[in-house]
């Protein structure tokens, strides 16, 4: 018997499928999840889920999921109160930072942060309160080259996504969405969307060294040699320059003629042997891309996790540009995020541009990008003595000892730390090194809105899920965990009513910051309005208040004008299957450009250097053997 049905977006991957959750009442007055299946009425996923979707029940009921904080004593984790846990953190990190400085604390942000509302809103404050330069994240393992290429070309992390539902021709490189369900392209039922391209007479091609699961459903699989994507894309660019199809965006692009000269050496015949794809196939690809009524090129982890990751990512969008399909219906398009885009402050041409190399790591001099060092740098920063050595770590989500390169070295480095605190629900390979574990509630006990991933949606969507199940007495809401930890690193009270007051102050401060950011966003509807007035206009607290502000001040919001119509939290709560805000709009360029020139910038010193390097290696023999891994996240 079913007593209640709840609806929730699945947070386990980037697809964001809607779930229908059946619950029954138990004799003790609590509820139990009986069944989870796809929500047929979900405006985005329309009933699709993968086998992982139903596992939220098992995650929630997993006896290993910690339901209260744990502190390590005599080598054993013991459950403690939240106040005791935060006091333990304060007692350790206060003296440590006083003696060794704030860089002595390193921070690792794992992948779950991108899928959790509380960390998405409050991690920024946590990082500010720790104030260490030693920041690492899972993003540096796979997607950073795409974020860098978008920042270079468009002036912000505005990553174009393939318009899967309207394109006639999809060329995918290094992507395996049948296994991963899509990445940097939020599209529930990606395989179904591929099938529908084929059903409407379109063509889908995958370029991958391996005959992947996705290759099995595509019209054509091109088994390129590993690391060959940049050569192939440069050859396609050379051929497409000859077809002169750019159209409208030519006047909004700088560096076109020089780029044409740069790719001139990449004839199909020149690169064929290097990449293991014959010249006729490359020419056919270029002809088909140019002739298709609409076409989109999409590159994922195979294009970013390789020697020329950033250049490959640039070339994907250059090819889209050259076929006339960038920022065009059926091509590679820009999502309009309902909560606004942090990257669209100011007006086109007012951006500061993208700069690299402003901060170098202490030991190997590796560049920080977006304020983060690659995780490969993390162990040496822990191991190497000297000023700025990491002596303590804060991990929020993720399991770097299991998921990152050279895990044995990270494991040993974490074992040498003086102190570690982890926001994580499990004792695992990483958190076993922690002194304090602060467990967030299960996904079914958290509210949800895909702040990060809906930025890459193939439709404009807004979808909020309230918590399905209540917290247990020993649990703490995830946003509050982050706020309390922030207060500790800021030197505020770690326990008692003062600690909660400090967390409330952080919440108010964050709300003002979200409203302030909105007043500076050119796509916001409250430009120039008073921030205090905006914050005061919502009676909510915590993540829901921040989300209400972000939604109502965003491009689809009501602007806190009850008569104006538009998205609000009240409206989303009344629409548990989500609100469809329509197909992606074309012609968002030049409005979204935040480069210094106000144009799409194809070249800069980094890309020029990479093109030089690529040119120098055209005629090198392909390596006799390359060991490569196939990731589920692609
Ligand atoms: S595809 Fe992703 S979002 Fe959808 S049910 Fe599976 S894990 Fe959840």
Short mmCIF file of C-alpha atoms in Angstrom, two decimals, residues 32-413:
data_model
loop_
_atom_site.label_atom_id
_atom_site.label_comp_id
_atom_site.label_asym_id
_atom_site.label_seq_id
_atom_site.Cartn_x
_atom_site.Cartn_y
_atom_site.Cartn_z
CA UNK A 32 9.61 4.02 4.48
CA UNK A 33 10.46 4.25 0.80
CA UNK A 34 8.80 1.37 -1.00
CA UNK A 35 9.64 2.04 -4.62
CA UNK A 36 11.46 4.55 -6.80
CA UNK A 37 10.81 4.85 -10.50
CA UNK A 38 11.03 7.44 -13.23
CA UNK A 39 8.64 10.39 -12.97
CA UNK A 40 6.61 10.21 -16.18
CA UNK A 41 5.43 13.80 -15.70
CA UNK A 42 8.93 15.26 -15.21
CA UNK A 43 9.26 18.08 -17.73
CA UNK A 44 12.83 17.12 -18.62
CA UNK A 45 13.27 13.36 -18.16
CA UNK A 46 9.69 12.19 -18.91
CA UNK A 47 10.07 8.95 -16.95
CA UNK A 48 13.61 8.02 -17.88
CA UNK A 49 15.95 6.77 -15.17
CA UNK A 50 18.99 4.51 -15.17
CA UNK A 51 19.47 1.67 -12.65
CA UNK A 52 21.24 4.03 -10.23
CA UNK A 53 18.15 6.20 -9.76
CA UNK A 54 16.33 3.66 -7.60
CA UNK A 55 19.35 3.25 -5.31
CA UNK A 56 18.52 6.40 -3.34
CA UNK A 57 16.42 4.11 -1.11
CA UNK A 58 19.43 1.89 -0.46
CA UNK A 59 21.69 4.88 0.15
CA UNK A 60 19.21 6.27 2.66
CA UNK A 61 18.92 2.95 4.47
CA UNK A 62 22.60 2.05 4.26
CA UNK A 63 23.74 1.26 7.82
CA UNK A 64 27.22 2.54 6.90
CA UNK A 65 25.85 6.05 6.17
CA UNK A 66 26.91 8.01 9.24
CA UNK A 67 24.04 9.72 11.00
CA UNK A 68 26.00 11.78 13.48
CA UNK A 69 29.48 13.29 13.65
CA UNK A 70 32.44 11.08 14.46
CA UNK A 71 35.74 11.97 16.09
CA UNK A 72 38.79 9.74 16.06
CA UNK A 73 39.98 8.73 19.50
CA UNK A 74 42.86 6.28 20.00
CA UNK A 75 42.61 5.39 16.34
CA UNK A 76 38.88 4.61 16.49
CA UNK A 77 35.97 6.71 15.27
CA UNK A 78 33.42 7.41 17.99
CA UNK A 79 30.08 9.20 17.60
CA UNK A 80 29.89 12.62 19.25
CA UNK A 81 27.57 15.62 19.35
CA UNK A 82 27.80 18.31 16.69
CA UNK A 83 29.10 20.83 19.23
CA UNK A 84 31.84 18.43 20.29
CA UNK A 85 32.81 17.77 16.70
CA UNK A 86 33.09 21.46 15.82
CA UNK A 87 34.96 22.14 19.08
CA UNK A 88 37.45 19.43 18.10
CA UNK A 89 38.00 21.11 14.74
CA UNK A 90 38.43 24.53 16.37
CA UNK A 91 40.90 23.18 18.94
CA UNK A 92 43.07 21.71 16.19
CA UNK A 93 42.97 24.27 13.38
CA UNK A 94 43.13 27.43 15.49
CA UNK A 95 46.63 26.82 16.90
CA UNK A 96 47.81 25.20 13.65
CA UNK A 97 46.86 28.23 11.52
CA UNK A 98 48.29 30.59 14.15
CA UNK A 99 51.66 28.85 14.05
CA UNK A 100 51.92 27.97 10.35
CA UNK A 101 49.58 30.36 8.56
CA UNK A 102 46.36 29.73 6.66
CA UNK A 103 48.08 28.02 3.71
CA UNK A 104 48.84 25.18 6.13
CA UNK A 105 45.22 24.10 5.60
CA UNK A 106 44.46 22.50 2.23
CA UNK A 107 40.94 22.05 0.87
CA UNK A 108 39.64 19.37 -1.48
CA UNK A 109 36.15 19.76 -2.97
CA UNK A 110 34.79 16.54 -4.45
CA UNK A 111 32.28 15.93 -7.20
CA UNK A 112 29.20 15.68 -4.89
CA UNK A 113 29.45 19.42 -4.24
CA UNK A 114 28.19 20.11 -7.75
CA UNK A 115 25.07 18.07 -6.98
CA UNK A 116 24.25 19.55 -3.56
CA UNK A 117 22.46 22.81 -2.91
CA UNK A 118 24.04 23.64 0.47
CA UNK A 119 27.68 23.33 -0.63
CA UNK A 120 26.94 25.09 -3.91
CA UNK A 121 25.75 28.14 -2.00
CA UNK A 122 27.94 28.08 1.10
CA UNK A 123 31.30 26.62 0.03
CA UNK A 124 32.43 30.00 -1.23
CA UNK A 125 32.13 31.41 2.28
CA UNK A 126 33.94 28.39 3.71
CA UNK A 127 36.86 28.92 1.33
CA UNK A 128 36.98 32.60 2.22
CA UNK A 129 37.09 31.81 5.93
CA UNK A 130 39.88 29.25 5.49
CA UNK A 131 41.68 31.72 3.21
CA UNK A 132 44.26 29.23 2.00
CA UNK A 133 45.80 29.24 -1.46
CA UNK A 134 45.92 25.45 -1.35
CA UNK A 135 42.61 24.62 -2.97
CA UNK A 136 42.00 21.46 -5.02
CA UNK A 137 38.88 20.07 -6.64
CA UNK A 138 37.63 17.12 -8.65
CA UNK A 139 36.95 19.50 -11.54
CA UNK A 140 40.68 19.65 -12.23
CA UNK A 141 40.71 15.94 -13.02
CA UNK A 142 38.49 15.96 -16.08
CA UNK A 143 36.58 19.07 -17.21
CA UNK A 144 38.90 21.99 -16.56
CA UNK A 145 40.22 22.25 -20.15
CA UNK A 146 36.67 22.84 -21.41
CA UNK A 147 36.07 25.53 -18.79
CA UNK A 148 39.37 27.15 -19.73
CA UNK A 149 38.62 27.07 -23.45
CA UNK A 150 35.16 28.60 -22.92
CA UNK A 151 36.68 31.30 -20.69
CA UNK A 152 39.29 32.11 -23.30
CA UNK A 153 36.86 32.23 -26.20
CA UNK A 154 33.72 33.67 -24.61
CA UNK A 155 35.11 35.36 -21.49
CA UNK A 156 33.18 33.16 -19.06
CA UNK A 157 32.51 29.52 -18.30
CA UNK A 158 29.70 29.54 -20.84
CA UNK A 159 30.08 26.09 -22.35
CA UNK A 160 28.02 25.51 -25.51
CA UNK A 161 25.93 22.34 -25.47
CA UNK A 162 24.73 20.36 -28.49
CA UNK A 163 21.09 21.09 -29.29
CA UNK A 164 20.28 17.39 -29.15
CA UNK A 165 16.56 17.73 -29.70
CA UNK A 166 16.79 19.75 -32.90
CA UNK A 167 20.09 18.89 -34.54
CA UNK A 168 20.35 16.91 -37.76
CA UNK A 169 23.95 15.82 -37.30
CA UNK A 170 25.81 15.06 -34.09
CA UNK A 171 29.55 14.47 -34.03
CA UNK A 172 30.79 13.34 -30.60
CA UNK A 173 34.44 13.03 -29.67
CA UNK A 174 35.62 11.21 -26.55
CA UNK A 175 32.10 11.01 -25.14
CA UNK A 176 30.28 7.91 -24.01
CA UNK A 177 26.86 9.16 -22.89
CA UNK A 178 25.28 5.71 -23.04
CA UNK A 179 27.47 4.83 -20.04
CA UNK A 180 27.76 8.25 -18.41
CA UNK A 181 24.33 9.75 -19.26
CA UNK A 182 26.10 12.87 -20.46
CA UNK A 183 28.50 15.38 -18.99
CA UNK A 184 28.73 19.15 -19.48
CA UNK A 185 25.52 18.52 -21.38
CA UNK A 186 22.56 17.94 -19.09
CA UNK A 187 20.21 15.69 -21.03
CA UNK A 188 18.22 12.96 -19.31
CA UNK A 189 17.86 9.97 -21.62
CA UNK A 190 20.79 10.99 -23.79
CA UNK A 191 20.59 7.62 -25.63
CA UNK A 192 16.92 8.24 -26.39
CA UNK A 193 17.75 11.69 -27.74
CA UNK A 194 20.40 10.10 -30.01
CA UNK A 195 17.80 7.63 -31.24
CA UNK A 196 15.38 10.45 -32.02
CA UNK A 197 18.04 12.24 -34.11
CA UNK A 198 18.29 9.07 -36.17
CA UNK A 199 14.50 8.67 -36.35
CA UNK A 200 14.13 12.12 -37.84
CA UNK A 201 16.67 11.26 -40.53
CA UNK A 202 19.76 12.68 -38.86
CA UNK A 203 23.15 11.12 -38.38
CA UNK A 204 25.20 10.49 -35.24
CA UNK A 205 28.92 9.77 -35.31
CA UNK A 206 31.24 9.00 -32.42
CA UNK A 207 35.00 9.37 -32.53
CA UNK A 208 36.62 7.22 -29.86
CA UNK A 209 39.66 4.93 -29.75
CA UNK A 210 37.46 2.32 -28.11
CA UNK A 211 34.26 0.82 -29.50
CA UNK A 212 32.28 2.22 -26.60
CA UNK A 213 28.69 1.54 -25.59
CA UNK A 214 27.77 4.76 -27.43
CA UNK A 215 29.52 3.58 -30.59
CA UNK A 216 27.14 0.64 -30.53
CA UNK A 217 24.10 2.87 -31.14
CA UNK A 218 25.63 5.45 -33.49
CA UNK A 219 25.54 5.47 -37.29
CA UNK A 220 29.31 5.54 -37.54
CA UNK A 221 32.23 4.89 -35.22
CA UNK A 222 35.62 6.35 -36.07
CA UNK A 223 38.33 4.58 -34.10
CA UNK A 224 40.84 7.39 -33.85
CA UNK A 225 44.19 6.79 -32.16
CA UNK A 226 44.40 8.11 -28.59
CA UNK A 227 45.34 11.80 -28.39
CA UNK A 228 44.37 12.33 -32.04
CA UNK A 229 41.36 14.63 -31.57
CA UNK A 230 43.22 17.94 -31.94
CA UNK A 231 44.78 16.86 -35.25
CA UNK A 232 41.41 15.69 -36.57
CA UNK A 233 39.63 18.87 -35.44
CA UNK A 234 42.39 21.07 -36.87
CA UNK A 235 42.05 19.24 -40.21
CA UNK A 236 38.28 19.72 -40.12
CA UNK A 237 38.79 23.41 -39.34
CA UNK A 238 41.15 23.76 -42.29
CA UNK A 239 38.59 22.20 -44.65
CA UNK A 240 35.70 24.18 -43.20
CA UNK A 241 37.53 27.50 -43.56
CA UNK A 242 37.51 26.77 -47.30
CA UNK A 243 33.70 26.49 -47.24
CA UNK A 244 33.24 29.96 -45.75
CA UNK A 245 30.03 29.22 -43.81
CA UNK A 246 30.47 31.21 -40.62
CA UNK A 247 27.75 33.73 -41.31
CA UNK A 248 26.48 36.05 -38.57
CA UNK A 249 29.24 35.37 -36.04
CA UNK A 250 32.12 36.41 -38.32
CA UNK A 251 31.72 40.03 -37.23
CA UNK A 252 31.74 38.95 -33.57
CA UNK A 253 34.92 36.88 -33.83
CA UNK A 254 38.51 38.01 -33.62
CA UNK A 255 41.55 36.09 -34.86
CA UNK A 256 39.74 34.30 -37.70
CA UNK A 257 42.29 34.98 -40.45
CA UNK A 258 45.24 34.10 -38.25
CA UNK A 259 43.51 30.93 -37.12
CA UNK A 260 42.94 30.01 -40.76
CA UNK A 261 46.69 30.30 -41.35
CA UNK A 262 47.47 28.36 -38.19
CA UNK A 263 45.44 25.32 -39.26
CA UNK A 264 46.55 25.42 -42.91
CA UNK A 265 49.24 22.74 -42.39
CA UNK A 266 46.65 20.27 -41.10
CA UNK A 267 45.57 18.71 -44.37
CA UNK A 268 43.70 15.42 -44.06
CA UNK A 269 46.57 13.67 -45.79
CA UNK A 270 49.10 15.13 -43.33
CA UNK A 271 47.28 14.05 -40.18
CA UNK A 272 45.83 10.74 -41.40
CA UNK A 273 48.66 8.48 -40.33
CA UNK A 274 49.19 10.35 -37.06
CA UNK A 275 45.62 9.75 -35.95
CA UNK A 276 44.76 6.51 -37.70
CA UNK A 277 41.86 7.99 -39.69
CA UNK A 278 42.17 8.02 -43.47
CA UNK A 279 42.03 11.31 -45.36
CA UNK A 280 38.83 10.39 -47.25
CA UNK A 281 36.98 9.87 -43.97
CA UNK A 282 38.14 13.28 -42.70
CA UNK A 283 37.02 14.97 -45.92
CA UNK A 284 33.65 13.24 -45.76
CA UNK A 285 33.21 14.38 -42.16
CA UNK A 286 33.90 18.00 -43.14
CA UNK A 287 31.55 17.76 -46.13
CA UNK A 288 28.75 16.25 -44.03
CA UNK A 289 29.18 18.81 -41.24
CA UNK A 290 28.99 21.61 -43.78
CA UNK A 291 26.06 20.15 -45.72
CA UNK A 292 23.83 19.16 -42.79
CA UNK A 293 20.92 21.56 -42.26
CA UNK A 294 22.09 21.81 -38.65
CA UNK A 295 25.05 20.15 -36.95
CA UNK A 296 26.67 20.06 -33.53
CA UNK A 297 30.11 18.87 -32.44
CA UNK A 298 30.35 17.74 -28.81
CA UNK A 299 33.58 16.78 -27.07
CA UNK A 300 33.89 15.30 -23.60
CA UNK A 301 36.38 13.58 -21.38
CA UNK A 302 38.36 11.98 -24.18
CA UNK A 303 39.01 15.45 -25.56
CA UNK A 304 39.86 17.05 -22.22
CA UNK A 305 41.92 14.31 -20.53
CA UNK A 306 44.70 14.21 -23.05
CA UNK A 307 47.89 16.05 -23.98
CA UNK A 308 46.09 18.79 -25.96
CA UNK A 309 42.97 18.99 -23.79
CA UNK A 310 42.46 22.77 -23.92
CA UNK A 311 43.28 23.01 -27.62
CA UNK A 312 40.88 20.17 -28.45
CA UNK A 313 38.18 21.98 -26.50
CA UNK A 314 38.83 25.23 -28.38
CA UNK A 315 38.80 23.38 -31.70
CA UNK A 316 35.42 21.76 -30.97
CA UNK A 317 33.87 25.22 -30.75
CA UNK A 318 35.91 26.53 -33.67
CA UNK A 319 34.46 23.77 -35.84
CA UNK A 320 30.95 24.65 -34.62
CA UNK A 321 31.69 28.28 -35.46
CA UNK A 322 33.03 27.47 -38.94
CA UNK A 323 29.97 25.46 -39.95
CA UNK A 324 27.74 28.35 -38.91
CA UNK A 325 26.24 26.24 -36.13
CA UNK A 326 27.58 27.97 -33.03
CA UNK A 327 24.79 29.77 -31.14
CA UNK A 328 22.23 28.60 -33.66
CA UNK A 329 19.17 26.35 -33.29
CA UNK A 330 20.22 22.74 -33.94
CA UNK A 331 23.87 23.56 -33.36
CA UNK A 332 25.97 24.20 -30.24
CA UNK A 333 23.97 26.56 -28.03
CA UNK A 334 24.07 28.40 -24.73
CA UNK A 335 21.63 27.52 -21.96
CA UNK A 336 19.79 30.31 -20.16
CA UNK A 337 20.03 29.36 -16.51
CA UNK A 338 17.00 30.27 -14.42
CA UNK A 339 19.18 31.31 -11.48
CA UNK A 340 21.23 33.61 -13.68
CA UNK A 341 24.80 33.15 -14.73
CA UNK A 342 27.52 34.28 -12.39
CA UNK A 343 29.62 34.80 -15.48
CA UNK A 344 27.48 37.48 -17.05
CA UNK A 345 28.20 40.39 -14.77
CA UNK A 346 28.40 43.70 -16.59
CA UNK A 347 27.94 44.21 -20.29
CA UNK A 348 29.50 42.52 -23.35
CA UNK A 349 33.03 43.74 -23.77
CA UNK A 350 33.27 44.71 -20.11
CA UNK A 351 34.94 41.46 -19.07
CA UNK A 352 38.42 41.24 -17.66
CA UNK A 353 39.27 38.37 -19.95
CA UNK A 354 40.75 35.10 -18.81
CA UNK A 355 44.21 35.01 -17.31
CA UNK A 356 46.37 32.08 -16.30
CA UNK A 357 49.59 31.95 -14.38
CA UNK A 358 48.76 34.46 -11.69
CA UNK A 359 49.33 31.93 -8.90
CA UNK A 360 51.87 29.13 -8.99
CA UNK A 361 52.03 26.22 -6.59
CA UNK A 362 54.79 26.26 -3.98
CA UNK A 363 56.63 23.04 -4.90
CA UNK A 364 56.39 22.50 -8.66
CA UNK A 365 55.25 25.95 -9.77
CA UNK A 366 52.09 24.57 -11.36
CA UNK A 367 49.52 27.19 -12.38
CA UNK A 368 46.28 27.61 -10.50
CA UNK A 369 43.18 27.90 -12.70
CA UNK A 370 40.07 29.51 -11.22
CA UNK A 371 41.98 29.56 -7.93
CA UNK A 372 42.48 25.78 -7.88
CA UNK A 373 45.63 23.73 -8.33
CA UNK A 374 45.41 20.37 -10.10
CA UNK A 375 44.90 17.54 -7.62
CA UNK A 376 48.12 15.99 -8.88
CA UNK A 377 49.89 18.78 -7.00
CA UNK A 378 48.19 17.98 -3.69
CA UNK A 379 50.51 15.23 -2.40
CA UNK A 380 53.73 17.17 -3.01
CA UNK A 381 52.27 20.18 -1.19
CA UNK A 382 51.61 17.92 1.82
CA UNK A 383 54.92 16.05 1.67
CA UNK A 384 57.38 18.88 1.09
CA UNK A 385 58.53 20.74 4.20
CA UNK A 386 58.80 24.51 4.23
CA UNK A 387 56.69 27.60 4.59
CA UNK A 388 53.21 27.02 3.21
CA UNK A 389 53.36 23.23 3.59
CA UNK A 390 49.89 21.70 3.97
CA UNK A 391 49.58 20.22 7.46
CA UNK A 392 45.81 19.86 7.66
CA UNK A 393 43.10 19.09 5.10
CA UNK A 394 39.43 19.88 4.79
CA UNK A 395 37.62 17.58 2.38
CA UNK A 396 34.04 18.22 1.35
CA UNK A 397 32.63 15.24 -0.54
CA UNK A 398 34.73 13.16 -2.90
CA UNK A 399 37.15 10.37 -2.19
CA UNK A 400 40.47 11.52 -3.67
CA UNK A 401 42.39 8.56 -2.26
CA UNK A 402 40.24 6.35 -4.47
CA UNK A 403 39.37 8.55 -7.44
CA UNK A 404 42.44 10.58 -8.34
CA UNK A 405 45.69 9.72 -10.13
CA UNK A 406 48.46 8.16 -8.00
CA UNK A 407 46.20 7.15 -5.18
CA UNK A 408 48.95 5.42 -3.21
CA UNK A 409 50.84 8.68 -2.93
CA UNK A 410 47.73 10.64 -1.89
CA UNK A 411 46.95 7.93 0.66
CA UNK A 412 50.43 8.20 2.18
CA UNK A 413 50.33 12.00 2.13
#
